[in-house]
Amino acid sequence: FIQFFQALKYVDFLSDEVKGSKELAKWAFAVVYTRGFGTPDGDFCVTPMADMFNHAAEPDVELTYDEDGNCCVYTVRDVPAGQPLCLQYADPTNPSFLFARYGFLDES
């Protein structure tokens, strides 16, 4: 968070008031950190609506990105109508990451 907060001073379109608000910066950091996804090429992005998927150790969907950077979601198995679509946020055998980033443990 400290590096994020310090980097805000270089963002031209933010007012000095916004740049100096630690409370607002913590909120923005938490939104991006808990709703963003890593891409295959190492970038990190917030993908609208993709943060609505729940986590499952055995996911129903996978995210991929096309050559233009568009996020595409594909099912990896048959999903009954009305069932929530889930993806795997992280390796469920490593509870430290899931807890640190998302605040929960996978109990499956």
mmCIF file of C-alpha atoms in Angstrom:
data_model
loop_
_atom_site.group_PDB
_atom_site.id
_atom_site.type_symbol
_atom_site.label_atom_id
_atom_site.label_comp_id
_atom_site.label_asym_id
_atom_site.label_seq_id
_atom_site.Cartn_x
_atom_site.Cartn_y
_atom_site.Cartn_z
ATOM 1 C CA PHE A 1 0.000 0.000 0.000
ATOM 2 C CA ILE A 2 2.807 2.444 0.825
ATOM 3 C CA GLN A 3 4.234 2.292 -2.709
ATOM 4 C CA PHE A 4 0.743 2.698 -4.155
ATOM 5 C CA PHE A 5 0.071 5.760 -1.993
ATOM 6 C CA GLN A 6 3.422 7.322 -2.900
ATOM 7 C CA ALA A 7 2.834 6.684 -6.615
ATOM 8 C CA LEU A 8 -0.418 8.675 -6.535
ATOM 9 C CA LYS A 9 1.533 11.940 -6.490
ATOM 10 C CA TYR A 10 2.576 11.220 -10.099
ATOM 11 C CA VAL A 11 -1.002 10.847 -11.379
ATOM 12 C CA ASP A 12 -1.735 14.148 -13.114
ATOM 13 C CA PHE A 13 -5.517 13.918 -13.276
ATOM 14 C CA LEU A 14 -5.995 13.518 -9.495
ATOM 15 C CA SER A 15 -6.441 16.604 -7.326
ATOM 16 C CA ASP A 16 -3.993 17.265 -4.499
ATOM 17 C CA GLU A 17 -6.840 16.598 -2.054
ATOM 18 C CA VAL A 18 -7.401 13.123 -3.498
ATOM 19 C CA LYS A 19 -3.667 12.398 -3.678
ATOM 20 C CA GLY A 20 -3.314 13.252 0.008
ATOM 21 C CA SER A 21 -6.215 11.170 1.322
ATOM 22 C CA LYS A 22 -4.906 7.950 2.844
ATOM 23 C CA GLU A 23 -8.458 6.807 3.550
ATOM 24 C CA LEU A 24 -9.465 7.144 -0.109
ATOM 25 C CA ALA A 25 -6.207 5.556 -1.249
ATOM 26 C CA LYS A 26 -6.770 2.556 1.040
ATOM 27 C CA TRP A 27 -10.267 2.109 -0.398
ATOM 28 C CA ALA A 28 -9.003 2.322 -4.005
ATOM 29 C CA PHE A 29 -6.143 -0.064 -3.277
ATOM 30 C CA ALA A 30 -8.506 -2.588 -1.674
ATOM 31 C CA VAL A 31 -10.916 -2.413 -4.619
ATOM 32 C CA VAL A 32 -8.201 -3.070 -7.176
ATOM 33 C CA TYR A 33 -6.287 -5.604 -5.067
ATOM 34 C CA THR A 34 -9.336 -7.763 -4.296
ATOM 35 C CA ARG A 35 -11.120 -7.417 -7.648
ATOM 36 C CA GLY A 36 -8.257 -7.521 -10.110
ATOM 37 C CA PHE A 37 -6.876 -10.421 -12.085
ATOM 38 C CA GLY A 38 -3.423 -11.294 -13.292
ATOM 39 C CA THR A 39 -3.037 -11.773 -17.035
ATOM 40 C CA PRO A 40 -0.848 -14.397 -18.729
ATOM 41 C CA ASP A 41 1.697 -11.716 -19.717
ATOM 42 C CA GLY A 42 2.092 -10.540 -16.115
ATOM 43 C CA ASP A 43 -0.178 -7.491 -16.180
ATOM 44 C CA PHE A 44 -2.821 -6.898 -13.544
ATOM 45 C CA CYS A 45 -6.218 -5.549 -14.530
ATOM 46 C CA VAL A 46 -9.691 -4.896 -13.225
ATOM 47 C CA THR A 47 -12.156 -6.643 -15.516
ATOM 48 C CA PRO A 48 -15.727 -5.354 -15.165
ATOM 49 C CA MET A 49 -18.144 -8.095 -14.101
ATOM 50 C CA ALA A 50 -15.414 -10.747 -13.734
ATOM 51 C CA ASP A 51 -15.172 -9.898 -10.048
ATOM 52 C CA MET A 52 -18.738 -11.181 -9.677
ATOM 53 C CA PHE A 53 -17.633 -14.812 -10.094
ATOM 54 C CA ASN A 54 -17.355 -16.796 -6.885
ATOM 55 C CA HIS A 55 -14.366 -18.963 -6.011
ATOM 56 C CA ALA A 56 -14.380 -22.746 -6.245
ATOM 57 C CA ALA A 57 -11.584 -25.288 -5.969
ATOM 58 C CA GLU A 58 -13.114 -26.936 -9.052
ATOM 59 C CA PRO A 59 -14.074 -23.993 -11.270
ATOM 60 C CA ASP A 60 -16.852 -23.830 -13.857
ATOM 61 C CA VAL A 61 -15.203 -21.084 -15.909
ATOM 62 C CA GLU A 62 -11.781 -19.848 -16.939
ATOM 63 C CA LEU A 63 -10.731 -16.356 -17.935
ATOM 64 C CA THR A 64 -8.624 -15.843 -21.026
ATOM 65 C CA TYR A 65 -7.499 -12.733 -22.859
ATOM 66 C CA ASP A 66 -7.409 -12.268 -26.624
ATOM 67 C CA GLU A 67 -4.644 -10.492 -28.546
ATOM 68 C CA ASP A 68 -6.400 -7.135 -28.029
ATOM 69 C CA GLY A 69 -6.553 -7.606 -24.253
ATOM 70 C CA ASN A 70 -10.272 -8.386 -24.107
ATOM 71 C CA CYS A 71 -11.318 -10.727 -21.330
ATOM 72 C CA CYS A 72 -13.176 -13.831 -22.473
ATOM 73 C CA VAL A 73 -14.887 -16.288 -20.143
ATOM 74 C CA TYR A 74 -15.443 -19.902 -21.116
ATOM 75 C CA THR A 75 -17.095 -22.728 -19.261
ATOM 76 C CA VAL A 76 -14.863 -25.723 -18.668
ATOM 77 C CA ARG A 77 -17.739 -28.122 -17.998
ATOM 78 C CA ASP A 78 -21.509 -28.308 -18.273
ATOM 79 C CA VAL A 79 -23.202 -25.938 -15.838
ATOM 80 C CA PRO A 80 -26.880 -26.403 -14.925
ATOM 81 C CA ALA A 81 -29.134 -23.406 -15.528
ATOM 82 C CA GLY A 82 -29.368 -21.160 -12.490
ATOM 83 C CA GLN A 83 -26.130 -22.379 -10.887
ATOM 84 C CA PRO A 84 -23.609 -19.640 -10.017
ATOM 85 C CA LEU A 85 -20.517 -19.629 -12.203
ATOM 86 C CA CYS A 86 -17.282 -20.030 -10.252
ATOM 87 C CA LEU A 87 -13.646 -19.610 -11.101
ATOM 88 C CA GLN A 88 -10.543 -20.478 -9.140
ATOM 89 C CA TYR A 89 -9.091 -17.336 -7.553
ATOM 90 C CA ALA A 90 -5.894 -19.108 -6.581
ATOM 91 C CA ASP A 91 -4.477 -22.481 -5.662
ATOM 92 C CA PRO A 92 -6.837 -23.747 -2.938
ATOM 93 C CA THR A 93 -4.003 -25.761 -1.383
ATOM 94 C CA ASN A 94 -2.275 -22.473 -0.483
ATOM 95 C CA PRO A 95 -4.676 -20.898 2.020
ATOM 96 C CA SER A 96 -2.291 -18.041 2.852
ATOM 97 C CA PHE A 97 -2.816 -16.283 -0.485
ATOM 98 C CA LEU A 98 -6.591 -16.672 -0.466
ATOM 99 C CA PHE A 99 -6.827 -15.352 3.076
ATOM 100 C CA ALA A 100 -4.395 -12.476 2.544
ATOM 101 C CA ARG A 101 -5.960 -11.261 -0.683
ATOM 102 C CA TYR A 102 -9.644 -12.135 -0.348
ATOM 103 C CA GLY A 103 -10.163 -12.651 3.384
ATOM 104 C CA PHE A 104 -11.427 -16.217 3.336
ATOM 105 C CA LEU A 105 -10.184 -19.814 3.412
ATOM 106 C CA ASP A 106 -11.271 -22.471 0.944
ATOM 107 C CA GLU A 107 -12.916 -25.150 3.047
ATOM 108 C CA SER A 108 -13.457 -27.647 0.226
#
